[in-house]
Structure formats: structure tokens, C-alpha cells
């Protein structure tokens, strides 16, 4: 929605089919992925549905908007599988694995670019992460979200390590961490593919 607004479309619900097709054609030419196509289609299907319930017909402007046929494969693990993996990691490695499971940060650039100052707790006890624009990948934006699973773990980590505002949140090597969890995943699930279509050992 922000990207459309930046191109002068102030009301996204007034978009026309030509506007959408041109936008995503240009988006692909710039080398971006099809992730936003799927998200926009989900939004527009929702928009048509809620209007239909009110007797309002919204034109289907996404009929010819299709992501590429071939989907990329990835490692998908469940919470139970994560728990099994963490049995073979030390305390900080466990936190990092669980943080990646819980958060929407890109690994390693955003995850390892986070500093203590990017973590905050509100009056409700919710722990929030602010991903600043200077550590974002070229295809992502500055964003803020709360940790529903690892919030208190992160606060305890900061306290136990006596970390200051300008310190990096995680101090271990991401190359070593990758090597470690891949080795553990191979031992646990060698030869098996995850629900995401990729072998567990390539986590």
C-alpha cells in the first residue's frame, strides 16, 4: 500500500487493473520478488469479499495478476522441531534460533544489525522490535513488531549480558551459528525434507 501511495495512488481501493499490472510488471523488472503480488491479491480478495457482503460489487482487478509458476523452496520448522533443535545449542544460540523463529527480521543482515536500543517494552509488558531503515535489505522497509514468544527471553539476555543501548543484540558469529544449526539439523533429520520443500540440513 505504501508503494502504491508513493506513486501517487492515495486511495488504494480505487486502483484499476492497468495500474496494478503496470506496477507489478515494473516491480519485477527492478529485480524484486513476487511476495508482494501474493499479498496484494490476498488484500484485494478480502476487499471484494467484505464489499460483496454489503451488496457492493468491486471489480476483480487481480484476475491476470499471477506470481511466477515456480515457488522457491525453504526450510520450514514447527515449534516442536525448534525445541528439538535447541537441545543441542548453548543458551545464546538457543535464543538466536528462537528469535529468528519468532521475529520477521531478515537473517543475517537485519538480525545481526539490531542493537539493544531497538528493543523496547511497553506498559502492557509487550516487547517490541524496531528494525531501522539503515539495516534493512533493499527489498524491505523499516518496521516495528512485537515478540510474542521470545520477548522476555530477549530482555533477560540483555540484563544477563549487561548490554548497553548501543551494543549489538547478538554477539556470536552468524557464520558459526549457520554452521552449527545446519550440523544439528543434519544429525536430526538427514535426508528428510521440510514442509517448505527444502532439506532440513539446509536450514
Coordinates of C-alpha atoms in Angstrom, one line a residue:
X1 CA 0.0 0.0 0.0
X2 CA 2.8 2.4 0.8
X3 CA 4.5 1.7 -2.5
X4 CA 1.3 2.5 -4.4
X5 CA 0.9 5.7 -2.4
X6 CA 4.4 6.7 -3.2
X7 CA 3.5 6.5 -6.9
X8 CA 0.5 8.9 -6.3
X9 CA -2.3 6.5 -5.6
X10 CA -3.7 7.9 -2.4
X11 CA -6.7 5.6 -2.2
X12 CA -5.6 2.0 -2.9
X13 CA -9.2 0.8 -3.2
X14 CA -9.7 3.0 -6.3
X15 CA -6.9 1.2 -8.3
X16 CA -7.7 0.0 -11.8
X17 CA -6.4 -3.2 -13.4
X18 CA -4.0 -1.4 -15.7
X19 CA -2.5 0.4 -12.7
X20 CA -1.9 -2.9 -10.8
X21 CA -0.5 -4.8 -13.8
X22 CA 1.9 -2.0 -14.7
X23 CA 3.1 -1.6 -11.1
X24 CA 4.0 -5.2 -10.7
X25 CA 5.5 -5.5 -14.1
X26 CA 7.8 -2.7 -13.3
X27 CA 8.4 -4.2 -9.8
X28 CA 9.7 -7.4 -11.4
X29 CA 11.9 -5.5 -13.9
X30 CA 13.6 -4.0 -10.9
X31 CA 14.5 -7.5 -9.7
X32 CA 12.1 -7.8 -6.8
X33 CA 10.4 -11.0 -5.8
X34 CA 6.7 -11.9 -6.2
X35 CA 6.0 -11.8 -2.5
X36 CA 4.0 -8.5 -2.8
X37 CA 1.9 -9.9 -5.6
X38 CA 0.6 -12.6 -3.3
X39 CA 0.0 -10.2 -0.5
X40 CA -1.8 -7.7 -2.7
X41 CA -4.0 -10.5 -4.2
X42 CA -4.9 -11.6 -0.6
X43 CA -5.9 -8.0 0.2
X44 CA -8.0 -7.5 -2.9
X45 CA -9.8 -10.8 -2.4
X46 CA -10.6 -9.6 1.1
X47 CA -11.7 -6.2 -0.2
X48 CA -14.1 -7.8 -2.7
X49 CA -15.5 -10.2 -0.1
X50 CA -16.4 -7.6 2.6
X51 CA -17.9 -5.3 0.0
X52 CA -19.9 -8.2 -1.6
X53 CA -21.5 -8.8 1.9
X54 CA -22.7 -5.2 1.9
X55 CA -24.1 -5.5 -1.6
X56 CA -21.3 -3.6 -3.3
X57 CA -19.7 -5.1 -6.4
X58 CA -15.9 -4.4 -6.6
X59 CA -14.2 -5.1 -9.9
X60 CA -11.7 -8.0 -9.9
X61 CA -8.5 -6.2 -10.9
X62 CA -6.3 -9.2 -10.0
X63 CA -7.6 -11.8 -12.4
X64 CA -4.5 -11.6 -14.6
X65 CA -2.1 -10.8 -11.8
X66 CA -0.1 -14.0 -11.3
X67 CA 3.1 -14.8 -9.4
X68 CA 5.8 -16.9 -11.2
X69 CA 4.9 -20.5 -11.5
X70 CA 8.0 -21.9 -9.7
X71 CA 8.0 -21.3 -6.0
X72 CA 11.2 -21.1 -4.1
X73 CA 11.8 -23.8 -1.6
X74 CA 12.8 -23.2 2.0
X75 CA 13.2 -24.9 5.4
X76 CA 10.0 -24.8 7.4
X77 CA 10.2 -26.0 11.0
X78 CA 7.5 -26.3 13.6
X79 CA 7.7 -25.2 17.2
X80 CA 8.3 -28.8 18.3
X81 CA 11.1 -29.2 15.8
X82 CA 12.6 -26.0 17.0
X83 CA 12.6 -27.3 20.6
X84 CA 14.4 -30.5 19.4
X85 CA 17.0 -28.4 17.6
X86 CA 17.6 -26.2 20.6
X87 CA 18.5 -29.1 22.8
X88 CA 21.9 -29.2 21.1
X89 CA 22.6 -25.4 21.3
X90 CA 24.0 -23.3 24.1
X91 CA 21.9 -20.6 25.7
X92 CA 22.7 -17.7 23.4
X93 CA 22.4 -19.9 20.3
X94 CA 19.0 -21.1 21.6
X95 CA 17.8 -17.5 22.0
X96 CA 19.0 -16.6 18.5
X97 CA 17.2 -19.7 17.0
X98 CA 14.0 -18.9 18.8
X99 CA 14.3 -15.2 18.0
X100 CA 14.5 -16.0 14.3
X101 CA 11.5 -18.3 14.6
X102 CA 9.5 -15.5 16.4
X103 CA 10.6 -12.4 14.5
X104 CA 10.2 -11.2 10.9
X105 CA 13.8 -10.0 10.6
X106 CA 16.0 -11.0 7.7
X107 CA 18.9 -13.2 8.6
X108 CA 21.7 -12.3 8.9
X109 CA 21.8 -8.7 7.9
X110 CA 18.8 -7.4 10.0
X111 CA 19.1 -9.9 12.8
X112 CA 22.7 -9.1 13.5
X113 CA 22.3 -5.4 12.8
X114 CA 19.9 -5.0 15.7
X115 CA 21.1 -3.1 18.8
X116 CA 19.8 -3.0 22.3
X117 CA 18.3 0.4 21.6
X118 CA 16.0 -1.2 19.0
X119 CA 14.3 -3.3 21.8
X120 CA 11.6 -1.7 24.0
X121 CA 8.9 -2.9 26.5
X122 CA 5.6 -1.1 26.8
X123 CA 3.3 -0.7 29.8
X124 CA 1.5 -3.9 28.9
X125 CA 4.7 -5.9 29.2
X126 CA 4.9 -6.4 25.4
X127 CA 8.4 -6.4 24.0
X128 CA 8.8 -4.6 20.6
X129 CA 11.5 -4.7 18.0
X130 CA 12.2 -1.7 15.8
X131 CA 14.0 -2.6 12.6
X132 CA 15.7 0.7 11.5
X133 CA 16.0 1.6 7.8
X134 CA 19.8 1.5 7.8
X135 CA 19.9 -2.2 8.4
X136 CA 17.0 -3.2 6.1
X137 CA 17.6 -5.2 2.9
X138 CA 16.9 -3.4 -0.3
X139 CA 13.6 -5.1 -0.7
X140 CA 12.3 -4.4 2.8
X141 CA 11.3 -1.3 4.8
X142 CA 11.7 0.0 8.4
X143 CA 9.1 -1.7 10.5
X144 CA 8.1 -2.4 14.1
X145 CA 6.6 -5.6 15.6
X146 CA 6.2 -7.3 18.9
X147 CA 7.8 -10.6 20.0
X148 CA 5.0 -12.9 21.1
X149 CA 7.3 -15.8 22.1
X150 CA 10.8 -14.5 22.9
X151 CA 10.2 -11.1 24.3
X152 CA 11.1 -11.8 28.0
X153 CA 14.0 -14.0 26.9
X154 CA 15.5 -11.1 25.0
X155 CA 15.1 -8.8 28.0
X156 CA 16.7 -11.4 30.2
X157 CA 19.6 -11.8 27.7
X158 CA 20.2 -8.0 27.7
X159 CA 20.2 -7.9 31.5
X160 CA 22.4 -11.0 32.0
X161 CA 25.0 -9.8 29.4
X162 CA 24.8 -6.3 30.9
X163 CA 24.3 -4.9 27.4
X164 CA 24.1 -1.1 26.8
X165 CA 21.9 0.8 24.3
X166 CA 24.5 0.9 21.5
X167 CA 25.6 -2.7 21.9
X168 CA 24.7 -5.3 19.3
X169 CA 21.8 -7.5 20.5
X170 CA 23.7 -10.7 19.4
X171 CA 27.4 -11.1 19.8
X172 CA 28.1 -14.5 18.2
X173 CA 29.2 -15.1 14.6
X174 CA 26.4 -15.7 12.2
X175 CA 28.7 -17.9 10.1
X176 CA 29.4 -20.1 13.1
X177 CA 25.7 -20.1 14.0
X178 CA 24.7 -21.2 10.5
X179 CA 27.3 -24.0 10.5
X180 CA 26.1 -25.2 14.0
X181 CA 22.4 -25.4 13.3
X182 CA 23.0 -27.0 9.9
X183 CA 25.1 -29.7 11.5
X184 CA 22.5 -30.3 14.2
X185 CA 19.7 -30.4 11.6
X186 CA 21.6 -32.9 9.6
X187 CA 22.0 -35.1 12.6
X188 CA 18.3 -34.9 13.5
X189 CA 16.7 -35.1 10.1
X190 CA 19.3 -36.1 7.5
X191 CA 17.7 -37.0 4.2
X192 CA 14.3 -35.5 5.1
X193 CA 12.6 -32.5 3.5
X194 CA 10.7 -29.9 5.5
X195 CA 7.2 -28.7 4.7
X196 CA 8.8 -25.8 2.8
X197 CA 10.2 -28.2 0.2
X198 CA 13.9 -27.9 1.2
X199 CA 16.0 -30.4 3.1
X200 CA 16.3 -29.7 6.9
X201 CA 20.1 -29.8 6.7
X202 CA 20.0 -26.6 4.6
X203 CA 18.3 -24.6 7.3

